[in-house]
PDB file of C-alpha atoms in Angstrom:
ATOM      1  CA  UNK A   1      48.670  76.647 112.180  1.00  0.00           C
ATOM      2  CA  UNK A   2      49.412  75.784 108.591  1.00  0.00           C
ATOM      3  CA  UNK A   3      48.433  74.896 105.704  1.00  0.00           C
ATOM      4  CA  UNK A   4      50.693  71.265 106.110  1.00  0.00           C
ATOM      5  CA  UNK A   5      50.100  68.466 107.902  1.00  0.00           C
ATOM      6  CA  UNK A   6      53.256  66.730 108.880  1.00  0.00           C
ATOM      7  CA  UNK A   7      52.199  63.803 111.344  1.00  0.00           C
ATOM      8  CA  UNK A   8      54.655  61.104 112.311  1.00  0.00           C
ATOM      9  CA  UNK A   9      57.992  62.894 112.525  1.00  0.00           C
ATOM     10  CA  UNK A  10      56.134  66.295 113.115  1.00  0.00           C
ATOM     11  CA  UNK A  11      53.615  65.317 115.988  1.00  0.00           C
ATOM     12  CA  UNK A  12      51.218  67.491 114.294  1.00  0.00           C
ATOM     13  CA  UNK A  13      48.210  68.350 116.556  1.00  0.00           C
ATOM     14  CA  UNK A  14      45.301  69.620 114.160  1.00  0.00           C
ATOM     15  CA  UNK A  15      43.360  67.400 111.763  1.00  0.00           C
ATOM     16  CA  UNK A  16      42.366  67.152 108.270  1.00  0.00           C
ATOM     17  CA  UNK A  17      38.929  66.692 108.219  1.00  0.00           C
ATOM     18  CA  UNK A  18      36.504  68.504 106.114  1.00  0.00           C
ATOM     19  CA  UNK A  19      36.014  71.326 109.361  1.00  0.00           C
ATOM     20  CA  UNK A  20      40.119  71.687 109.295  1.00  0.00           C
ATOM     21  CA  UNK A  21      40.592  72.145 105.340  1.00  0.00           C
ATOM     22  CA  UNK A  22      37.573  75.284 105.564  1.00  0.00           C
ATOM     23  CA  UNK A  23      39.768  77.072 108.333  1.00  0.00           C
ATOM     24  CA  UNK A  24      42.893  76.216 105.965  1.00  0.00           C
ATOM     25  CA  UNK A  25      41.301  78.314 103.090  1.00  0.00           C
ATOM     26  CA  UNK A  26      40.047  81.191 105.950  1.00  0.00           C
ATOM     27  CA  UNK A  27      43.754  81.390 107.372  1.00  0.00           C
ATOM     28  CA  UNK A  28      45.161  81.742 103.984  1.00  0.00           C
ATOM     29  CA  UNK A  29      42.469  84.408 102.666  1.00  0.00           C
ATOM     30  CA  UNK A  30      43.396  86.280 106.123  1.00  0.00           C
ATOM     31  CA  UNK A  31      47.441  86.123 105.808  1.00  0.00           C
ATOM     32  CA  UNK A  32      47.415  86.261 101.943  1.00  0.00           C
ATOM     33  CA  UNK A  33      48.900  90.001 102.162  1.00  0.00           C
ATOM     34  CA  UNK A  34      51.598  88.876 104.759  1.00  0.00           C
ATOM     35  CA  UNK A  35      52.519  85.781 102.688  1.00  0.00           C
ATOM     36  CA  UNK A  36      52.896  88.285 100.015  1.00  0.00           C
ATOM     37  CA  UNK A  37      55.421  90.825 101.623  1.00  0.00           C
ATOM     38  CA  UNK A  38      57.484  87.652 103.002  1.00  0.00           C
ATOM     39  CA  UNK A  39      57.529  86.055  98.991  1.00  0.00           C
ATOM     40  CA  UNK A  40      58.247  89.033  98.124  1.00  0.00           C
ATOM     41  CA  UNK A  41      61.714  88.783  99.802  1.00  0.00           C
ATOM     42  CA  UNK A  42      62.766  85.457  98.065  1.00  0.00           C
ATOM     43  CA  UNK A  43      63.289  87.824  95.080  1.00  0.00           C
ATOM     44  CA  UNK A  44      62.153  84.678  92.977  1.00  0.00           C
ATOM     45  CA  UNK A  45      63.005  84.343  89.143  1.00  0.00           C
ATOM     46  CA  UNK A  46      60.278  83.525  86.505  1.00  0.00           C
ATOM     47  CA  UNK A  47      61.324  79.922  85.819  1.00  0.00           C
ATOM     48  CA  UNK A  48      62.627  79.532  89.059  1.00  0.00           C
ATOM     49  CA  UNK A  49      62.400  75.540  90.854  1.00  0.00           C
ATOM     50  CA  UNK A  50      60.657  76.009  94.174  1.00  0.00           C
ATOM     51  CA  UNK A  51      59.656  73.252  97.009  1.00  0.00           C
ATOM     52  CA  UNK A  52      56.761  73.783  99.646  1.00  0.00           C
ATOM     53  CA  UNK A  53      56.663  71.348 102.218  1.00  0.00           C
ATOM     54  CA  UNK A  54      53.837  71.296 104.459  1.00  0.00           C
ATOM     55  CA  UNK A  55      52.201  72.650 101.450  1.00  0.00           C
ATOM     56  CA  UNK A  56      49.003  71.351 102.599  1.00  0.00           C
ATOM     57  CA  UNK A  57      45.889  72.188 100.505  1.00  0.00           C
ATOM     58  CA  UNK A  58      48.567  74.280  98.459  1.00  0.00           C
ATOM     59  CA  UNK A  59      47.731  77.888  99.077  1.00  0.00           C
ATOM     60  CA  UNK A  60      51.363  79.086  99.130  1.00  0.00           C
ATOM     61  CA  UNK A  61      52.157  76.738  96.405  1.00  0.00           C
ATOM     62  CA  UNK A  62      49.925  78.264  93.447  1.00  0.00           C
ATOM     63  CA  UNK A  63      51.361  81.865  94.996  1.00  0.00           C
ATOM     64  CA  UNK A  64      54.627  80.558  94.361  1.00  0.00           C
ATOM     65  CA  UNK A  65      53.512  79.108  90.381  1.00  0.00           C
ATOM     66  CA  UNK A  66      51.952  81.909  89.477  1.00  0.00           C
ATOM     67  CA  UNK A  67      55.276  83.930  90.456  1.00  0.00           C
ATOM     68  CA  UNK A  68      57.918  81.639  88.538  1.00  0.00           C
ATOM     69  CA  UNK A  69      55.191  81.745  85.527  1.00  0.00           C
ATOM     70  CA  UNK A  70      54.496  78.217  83.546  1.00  0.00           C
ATOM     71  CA  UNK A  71      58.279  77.960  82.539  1.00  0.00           C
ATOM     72  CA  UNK A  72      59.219  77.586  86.699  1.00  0.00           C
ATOM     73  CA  UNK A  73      58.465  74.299  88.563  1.00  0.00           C
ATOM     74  CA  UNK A  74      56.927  74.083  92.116  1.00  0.00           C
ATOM     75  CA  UNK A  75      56.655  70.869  93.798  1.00  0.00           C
ATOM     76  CA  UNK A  76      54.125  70.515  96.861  1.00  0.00           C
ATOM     77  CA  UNK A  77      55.558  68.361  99.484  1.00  0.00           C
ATOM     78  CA  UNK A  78      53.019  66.750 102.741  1.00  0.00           C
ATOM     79  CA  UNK A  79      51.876  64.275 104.540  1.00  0.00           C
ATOM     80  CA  UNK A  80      48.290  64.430 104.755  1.00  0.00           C
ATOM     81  CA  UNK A  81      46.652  62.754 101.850  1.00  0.00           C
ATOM     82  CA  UNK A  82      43.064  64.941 102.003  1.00  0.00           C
ATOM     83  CA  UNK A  83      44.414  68.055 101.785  1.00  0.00           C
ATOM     84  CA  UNK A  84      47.112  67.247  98.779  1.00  0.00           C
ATOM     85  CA  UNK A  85      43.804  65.639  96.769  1.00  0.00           C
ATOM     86  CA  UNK A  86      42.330  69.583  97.108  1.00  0.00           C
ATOM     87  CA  UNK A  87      45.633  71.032  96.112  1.00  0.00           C
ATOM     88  CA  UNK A  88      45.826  68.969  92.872  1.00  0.00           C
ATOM     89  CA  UNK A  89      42.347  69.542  91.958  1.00  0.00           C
ATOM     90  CA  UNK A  90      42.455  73.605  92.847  1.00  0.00           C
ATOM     91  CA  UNK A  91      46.265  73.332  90.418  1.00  0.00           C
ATOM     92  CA  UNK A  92      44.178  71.454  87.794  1.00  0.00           C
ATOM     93  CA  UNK A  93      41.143  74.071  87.870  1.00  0.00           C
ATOM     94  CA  UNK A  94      44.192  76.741  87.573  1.00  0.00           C
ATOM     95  CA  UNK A  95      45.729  75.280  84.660  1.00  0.00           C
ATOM     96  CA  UNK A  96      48.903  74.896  86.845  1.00  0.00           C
ATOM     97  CA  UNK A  97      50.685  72.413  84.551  1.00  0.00           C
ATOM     98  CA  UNK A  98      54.023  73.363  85.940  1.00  0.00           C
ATOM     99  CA  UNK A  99      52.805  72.234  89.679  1.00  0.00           C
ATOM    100  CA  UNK A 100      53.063  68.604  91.051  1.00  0.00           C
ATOM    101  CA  UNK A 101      52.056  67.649  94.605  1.00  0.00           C
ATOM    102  CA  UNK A 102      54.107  64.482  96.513  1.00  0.00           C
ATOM    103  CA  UNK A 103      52.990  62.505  99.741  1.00  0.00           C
ATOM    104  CA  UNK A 104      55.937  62.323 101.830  1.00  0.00           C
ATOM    105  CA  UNK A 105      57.478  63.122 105.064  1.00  0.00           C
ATOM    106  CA  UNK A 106      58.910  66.810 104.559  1.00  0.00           C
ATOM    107  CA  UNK A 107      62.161  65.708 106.883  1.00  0.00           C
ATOM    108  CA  UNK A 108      63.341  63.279 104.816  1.00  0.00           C
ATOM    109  CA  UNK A 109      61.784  64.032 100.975  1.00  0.00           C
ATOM    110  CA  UNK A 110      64.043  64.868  98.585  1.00  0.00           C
ATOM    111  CA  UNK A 111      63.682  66.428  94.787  1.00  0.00           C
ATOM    112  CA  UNK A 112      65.663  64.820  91.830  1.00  0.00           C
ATOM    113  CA  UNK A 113      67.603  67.956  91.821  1.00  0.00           C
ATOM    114  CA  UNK A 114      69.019  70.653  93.924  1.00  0.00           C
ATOM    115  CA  UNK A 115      66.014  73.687  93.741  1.00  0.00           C
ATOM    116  CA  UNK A 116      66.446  77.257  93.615  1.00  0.00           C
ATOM    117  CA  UNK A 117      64.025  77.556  96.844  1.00  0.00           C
ATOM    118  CA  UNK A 118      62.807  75.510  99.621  1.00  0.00           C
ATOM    119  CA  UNK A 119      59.829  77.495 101.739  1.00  0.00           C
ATOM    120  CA  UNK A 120      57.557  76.417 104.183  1.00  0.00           C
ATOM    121  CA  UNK A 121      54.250  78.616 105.752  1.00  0.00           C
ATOM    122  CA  UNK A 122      52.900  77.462 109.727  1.00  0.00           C
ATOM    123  CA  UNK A 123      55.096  74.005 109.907  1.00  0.00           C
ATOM    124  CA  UNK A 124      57.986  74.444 112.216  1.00  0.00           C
ATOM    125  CA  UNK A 125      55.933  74.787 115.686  1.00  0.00           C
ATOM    126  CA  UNK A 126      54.737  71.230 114.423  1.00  0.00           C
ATOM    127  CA  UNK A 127      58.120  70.159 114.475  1.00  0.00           C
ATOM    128  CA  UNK A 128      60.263  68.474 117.413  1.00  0.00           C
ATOM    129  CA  UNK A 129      63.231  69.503 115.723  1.00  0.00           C
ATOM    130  CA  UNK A 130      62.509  72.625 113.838  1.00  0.00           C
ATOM    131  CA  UNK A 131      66.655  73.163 113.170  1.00  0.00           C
ATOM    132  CA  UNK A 132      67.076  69.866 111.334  1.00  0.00           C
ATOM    133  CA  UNK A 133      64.069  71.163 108.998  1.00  0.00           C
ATOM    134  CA  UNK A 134      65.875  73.794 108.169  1.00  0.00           C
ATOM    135  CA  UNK A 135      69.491  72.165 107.568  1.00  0.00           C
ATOM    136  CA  UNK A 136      67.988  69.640 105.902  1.00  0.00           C
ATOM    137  CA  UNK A 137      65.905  72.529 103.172  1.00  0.00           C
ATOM    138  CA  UNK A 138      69.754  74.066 103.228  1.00  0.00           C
ATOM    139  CA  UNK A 139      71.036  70.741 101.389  1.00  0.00           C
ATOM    140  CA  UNK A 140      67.871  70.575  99.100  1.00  0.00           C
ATOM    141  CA  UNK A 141      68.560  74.285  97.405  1.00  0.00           C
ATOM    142  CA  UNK A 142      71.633  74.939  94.937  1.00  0.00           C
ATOM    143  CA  UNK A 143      74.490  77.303  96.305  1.00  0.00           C
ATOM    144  CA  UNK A 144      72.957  81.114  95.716  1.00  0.00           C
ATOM    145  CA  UNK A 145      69.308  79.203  96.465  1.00  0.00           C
ATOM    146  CA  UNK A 146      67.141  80.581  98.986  1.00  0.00           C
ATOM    147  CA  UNK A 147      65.724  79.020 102.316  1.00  0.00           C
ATOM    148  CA  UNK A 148      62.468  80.653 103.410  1.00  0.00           C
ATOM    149  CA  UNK A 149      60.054  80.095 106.801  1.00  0.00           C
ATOM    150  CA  UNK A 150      57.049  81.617 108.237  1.00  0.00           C
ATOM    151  CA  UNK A 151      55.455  80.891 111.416  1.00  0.00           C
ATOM    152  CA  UNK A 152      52.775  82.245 114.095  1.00  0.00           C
ATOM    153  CA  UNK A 153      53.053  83.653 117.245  1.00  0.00           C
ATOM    154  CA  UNK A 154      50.132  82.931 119.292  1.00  0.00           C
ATOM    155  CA  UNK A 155      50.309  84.885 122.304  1.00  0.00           C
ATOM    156  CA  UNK A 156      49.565  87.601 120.018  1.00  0.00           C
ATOM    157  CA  UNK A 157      45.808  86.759 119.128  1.00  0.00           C
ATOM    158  CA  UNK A 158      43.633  89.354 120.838  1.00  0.00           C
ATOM    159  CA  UNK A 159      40.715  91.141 120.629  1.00  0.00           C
ATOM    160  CA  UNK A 160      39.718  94.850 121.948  1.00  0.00           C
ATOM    161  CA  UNK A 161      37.698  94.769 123.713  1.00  0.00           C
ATOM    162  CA  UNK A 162      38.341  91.479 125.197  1.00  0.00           C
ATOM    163  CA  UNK A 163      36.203  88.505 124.714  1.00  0.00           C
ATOM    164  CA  UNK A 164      35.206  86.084 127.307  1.00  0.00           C
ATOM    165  CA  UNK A 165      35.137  83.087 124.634  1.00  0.00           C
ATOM    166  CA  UNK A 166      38.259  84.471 123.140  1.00  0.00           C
ATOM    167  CA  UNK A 167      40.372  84.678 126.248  1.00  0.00           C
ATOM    168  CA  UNK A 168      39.251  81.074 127.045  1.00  0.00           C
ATOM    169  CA  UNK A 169      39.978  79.359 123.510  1.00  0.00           C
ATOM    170  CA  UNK A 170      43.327  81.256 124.293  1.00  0.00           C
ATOM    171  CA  UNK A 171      43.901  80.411 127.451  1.00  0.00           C
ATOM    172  CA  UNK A 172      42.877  76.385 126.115  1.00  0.00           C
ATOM    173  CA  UNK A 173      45.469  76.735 123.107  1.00  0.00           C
ATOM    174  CA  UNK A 174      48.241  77.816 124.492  1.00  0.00           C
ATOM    175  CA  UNK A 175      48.132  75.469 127.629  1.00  0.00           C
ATOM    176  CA  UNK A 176      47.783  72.422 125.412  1.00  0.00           C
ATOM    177  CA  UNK A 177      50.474  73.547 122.930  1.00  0.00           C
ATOM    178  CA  UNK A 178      52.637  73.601 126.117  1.00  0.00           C
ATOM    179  CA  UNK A 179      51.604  70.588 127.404  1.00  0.00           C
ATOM    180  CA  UNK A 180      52.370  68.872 124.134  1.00  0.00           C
ATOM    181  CA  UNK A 181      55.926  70.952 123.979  1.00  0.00           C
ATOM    182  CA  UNK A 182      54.895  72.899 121.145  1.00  0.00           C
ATOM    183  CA  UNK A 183      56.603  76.761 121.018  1.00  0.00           C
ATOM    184  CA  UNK A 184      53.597  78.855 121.127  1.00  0.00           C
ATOM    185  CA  UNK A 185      56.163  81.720 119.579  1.00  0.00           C
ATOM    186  CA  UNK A 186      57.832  79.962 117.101  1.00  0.00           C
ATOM    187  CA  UNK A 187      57.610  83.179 114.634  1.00  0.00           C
ATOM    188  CA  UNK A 188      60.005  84.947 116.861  1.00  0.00           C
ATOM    189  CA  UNK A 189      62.698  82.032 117.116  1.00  0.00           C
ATOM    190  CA  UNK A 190      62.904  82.261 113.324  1.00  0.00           C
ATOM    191  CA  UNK A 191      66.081  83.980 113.643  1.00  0.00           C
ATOM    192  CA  UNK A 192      67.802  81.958 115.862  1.00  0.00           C
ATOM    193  CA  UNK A 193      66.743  78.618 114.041  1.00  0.00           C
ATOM    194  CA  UNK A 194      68.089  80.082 111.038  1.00  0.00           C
ATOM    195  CA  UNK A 195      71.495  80.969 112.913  1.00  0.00           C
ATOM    196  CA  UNK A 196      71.311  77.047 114.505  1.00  0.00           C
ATOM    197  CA  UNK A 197      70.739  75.891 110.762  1.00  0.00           C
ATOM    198  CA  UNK A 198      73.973  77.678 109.695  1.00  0.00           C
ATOM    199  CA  UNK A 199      72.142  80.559 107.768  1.00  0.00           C
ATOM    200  CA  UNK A 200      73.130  84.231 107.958  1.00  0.00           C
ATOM    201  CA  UNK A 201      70.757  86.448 109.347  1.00  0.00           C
ATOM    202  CA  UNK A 202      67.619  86.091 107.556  1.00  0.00           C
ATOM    203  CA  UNK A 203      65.671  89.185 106.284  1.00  0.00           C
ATOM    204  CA  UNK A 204      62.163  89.210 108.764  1.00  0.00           C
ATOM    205  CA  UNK A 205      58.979  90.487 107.573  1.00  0.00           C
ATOM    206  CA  UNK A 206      55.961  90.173 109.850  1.00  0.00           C
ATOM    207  CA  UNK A 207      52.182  91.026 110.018  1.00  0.00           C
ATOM    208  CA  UNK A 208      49.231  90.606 112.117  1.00  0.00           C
ATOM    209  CA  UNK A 209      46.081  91.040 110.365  1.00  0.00           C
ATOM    210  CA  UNK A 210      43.357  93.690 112.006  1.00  0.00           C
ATOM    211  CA  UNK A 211      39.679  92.726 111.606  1.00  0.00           C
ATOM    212  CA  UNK A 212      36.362  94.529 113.228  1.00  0.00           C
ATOM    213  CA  UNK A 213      33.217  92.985 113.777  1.00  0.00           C
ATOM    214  CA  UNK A 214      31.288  89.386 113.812  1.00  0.00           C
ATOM    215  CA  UNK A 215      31.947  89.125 110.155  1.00  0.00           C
ATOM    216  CA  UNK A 216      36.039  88.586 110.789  1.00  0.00           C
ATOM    217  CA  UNK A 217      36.973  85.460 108.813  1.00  0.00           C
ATOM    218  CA  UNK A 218      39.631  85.081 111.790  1.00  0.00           C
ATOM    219  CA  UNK A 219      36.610  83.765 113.964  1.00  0.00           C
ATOM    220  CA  UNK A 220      36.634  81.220 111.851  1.00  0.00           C
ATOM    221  CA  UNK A 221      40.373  79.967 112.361  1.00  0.00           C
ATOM    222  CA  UNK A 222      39.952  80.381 116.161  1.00  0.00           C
ATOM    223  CA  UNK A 223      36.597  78.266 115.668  1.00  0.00           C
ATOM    224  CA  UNK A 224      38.374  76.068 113.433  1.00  0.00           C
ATOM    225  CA  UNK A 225      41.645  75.699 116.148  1.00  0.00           C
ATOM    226  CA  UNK A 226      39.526  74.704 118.942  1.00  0.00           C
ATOM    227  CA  UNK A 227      37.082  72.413 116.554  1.00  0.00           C
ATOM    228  CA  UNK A 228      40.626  70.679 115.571  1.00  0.00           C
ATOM    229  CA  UNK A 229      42.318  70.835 118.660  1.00  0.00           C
ATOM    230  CA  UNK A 230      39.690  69.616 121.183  1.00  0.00           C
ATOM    231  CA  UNK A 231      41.353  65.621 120.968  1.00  0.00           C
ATOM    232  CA  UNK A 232      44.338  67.296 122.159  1.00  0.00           C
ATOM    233  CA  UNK A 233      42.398  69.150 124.739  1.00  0.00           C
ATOM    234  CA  UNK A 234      40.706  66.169 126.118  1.00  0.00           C
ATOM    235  CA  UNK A 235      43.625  64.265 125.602  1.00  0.00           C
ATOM    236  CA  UNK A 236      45.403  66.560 127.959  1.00  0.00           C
ATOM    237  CA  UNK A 237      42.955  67.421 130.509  1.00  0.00           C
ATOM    238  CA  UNK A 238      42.921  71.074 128.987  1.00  0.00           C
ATOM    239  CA  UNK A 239      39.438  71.164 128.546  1.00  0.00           C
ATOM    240  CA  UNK A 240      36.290  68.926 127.832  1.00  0.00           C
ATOM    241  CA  UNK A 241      33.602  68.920 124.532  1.00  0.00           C
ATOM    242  CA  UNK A 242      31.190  70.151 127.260  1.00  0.00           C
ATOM    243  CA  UNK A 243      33.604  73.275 128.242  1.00  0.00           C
ATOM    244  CA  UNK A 244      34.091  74.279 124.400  1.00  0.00           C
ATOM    245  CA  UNK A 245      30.690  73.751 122.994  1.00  0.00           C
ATOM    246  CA  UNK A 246      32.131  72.985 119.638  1.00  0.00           C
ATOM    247  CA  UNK A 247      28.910  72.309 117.503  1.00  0.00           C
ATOM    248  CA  UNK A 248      27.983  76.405 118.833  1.00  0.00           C
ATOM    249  CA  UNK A 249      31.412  77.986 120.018  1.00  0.00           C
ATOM    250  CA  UNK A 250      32.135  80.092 116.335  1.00  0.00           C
ATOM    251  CA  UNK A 251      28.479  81.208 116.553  1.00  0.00           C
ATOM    252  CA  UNK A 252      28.655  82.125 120.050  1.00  0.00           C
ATOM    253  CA  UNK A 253      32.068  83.864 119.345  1.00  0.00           C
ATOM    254  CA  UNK A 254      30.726  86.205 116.964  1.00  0.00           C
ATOM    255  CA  UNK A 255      27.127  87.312 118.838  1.00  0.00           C
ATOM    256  CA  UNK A 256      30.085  88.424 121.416  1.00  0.00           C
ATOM    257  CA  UNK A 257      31.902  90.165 118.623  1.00  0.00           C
ATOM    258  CA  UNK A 258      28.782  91.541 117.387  1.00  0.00           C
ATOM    259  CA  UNK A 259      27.675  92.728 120.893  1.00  0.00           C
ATOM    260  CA  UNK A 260      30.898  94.629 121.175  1.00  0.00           C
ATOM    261  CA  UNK A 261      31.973  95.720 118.542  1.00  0.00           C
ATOM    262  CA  UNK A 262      35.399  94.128 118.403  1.00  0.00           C
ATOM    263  CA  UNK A 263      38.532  94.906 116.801  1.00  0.00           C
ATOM    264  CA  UNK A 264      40.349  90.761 116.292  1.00  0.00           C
ATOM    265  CA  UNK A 265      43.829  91.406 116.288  1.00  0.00           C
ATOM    266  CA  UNK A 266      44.947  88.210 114.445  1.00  0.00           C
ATOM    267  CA  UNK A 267      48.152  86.495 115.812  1.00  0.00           C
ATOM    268  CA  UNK A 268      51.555  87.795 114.389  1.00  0.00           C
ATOM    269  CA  UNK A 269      53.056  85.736 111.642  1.00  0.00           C
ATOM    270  CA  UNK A 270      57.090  86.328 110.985  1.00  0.00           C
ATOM    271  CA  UNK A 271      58.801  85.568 107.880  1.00  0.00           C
ATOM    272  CA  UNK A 272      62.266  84.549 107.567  1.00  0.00           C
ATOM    273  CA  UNK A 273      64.620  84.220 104.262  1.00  0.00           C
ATOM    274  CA  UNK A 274      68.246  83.359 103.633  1.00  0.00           C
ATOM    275  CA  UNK A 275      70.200  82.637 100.819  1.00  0.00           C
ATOM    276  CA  UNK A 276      72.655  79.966 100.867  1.00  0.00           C
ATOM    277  CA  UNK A 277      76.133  80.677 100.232  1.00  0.00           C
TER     278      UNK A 277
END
């Protein structure tokens, strides 16, 4: 779940603690080739005006300045204070002069100027209203602009063979993400929001990273999901600190991954992009 933090409006159910920024960094090392394909479809300019909201420790958001080049400008739009204070300090370290970071709510922000592109990685299953995101990134972008999403499908984490700690951080996921009303498929409703939003069908790219063995850096965003997620389990009676183990779980996850050799199948991401007319 992504890089962006968007709690108030968003009901946002993982943290932002040191644990949650490491598997933040993993999850964007793993999907970095599937980001790639789906900016690949904005068909940005060099000096191009870009927003990322939920831009969180700003992964996406140096992608996007290093692809409009120093005479573009990409503003990084979140919540979460901890993760934007990484972001500027990873931008500064880059040189990234042309890349500014806000604190805000993404639903109601607004730049000082239409954009050429509003984008958003992992954010819109943290939203109660994931439509009137996207309307609203419609009236941020100029007419010819370009409105882009990507988001996770959960159900689709797996691992061959199967993995008893696996199929119960699964199994612990997906109930609480239900209990909470959170679309555990939210990658595959892309199109549809888009068509709520008033979009035309968006062009879909989509990926789901293979991995073998106890060296997969996706053990490390399940360990870091159920590490994050285990007030919400409690919370919701999904499961206790004494069912997940937390301080061991990741360890214990890859001695089973080790034992059997296992393929992770990481969980589909989709991409959607539309231009405005």
């Amino acid at each position: 779940m992504d890089d962006g933090a968007v709690p108030g409006s968003s009901g946002y159910v993982l943290g932002d603690a040191d644990p949650e920024l490491a598997r933040l960094d993993a999850l964007s090392e793993v999907y970095a080739p599937v980001t790639a394909v789906w900016l690949d479809s904005l068909q940005l300019a060099p000096g191009a005006s870009v927003v990322d909201l939920g831009c969180g420790v700003g992964s996406v958001t140096q992608v996007l300045a290093d692809r409009v080049g120093p005479a573009g400008r990409v503003t990084g739009v979140d919540a979460a204070a901890r993760p934007l204070e990484v972001a500027r300090r990873r931008a500064a370290a880059a040189g990234s002069v042309h890349v500014r970071f806000e604190q805000a709510d993404v639903t109601t922000w607004e730049p000082e100027a239409p954009v050429d592109a509003v984008v958003g990685r992992l954010i819109l299953v943290h939203l109660p209203d994931p439509v009137g995101l996207v309307r609203r990134a419609v009236e941020l972008v100029r007419p010819g602009g370009v409105v882009a999403f990507q988001d996770v499908v959960l159900t689709t984490r797996a691992a061959q063979p199967a993995l008893p700690l696996l199929t119960a951080s699964n199994g612990w996921i997906l109930t609480t993400f239900g209990v909470l009303g959170r679309p555990v498929d939210m990658g595959l409703r892309l199109g549809a929001v888009f068509s709520a939003a008033g979009l035309p069908d968006p062009v879909l790219t989509s990926g789901a990273p293979l991995e073998r063995g106890p060296d997969a850096l996706g053990w490390s965003i399940v360990g870091g999901d159920v590490t994050s997620l285990l007030p919400a389990f409690e919370r919701t009676g999904v499961a206790t600190a004494a069912d997940v183990g937390p301080e061991t779980f990741e360890r214990r996850l890859r001695e089973q991954a080790a034992a059997a050799d296992a393929v992770l199948v990481n969980p589909l991401v989709v991409g959607a992009a539309a231009r405005v007319g």
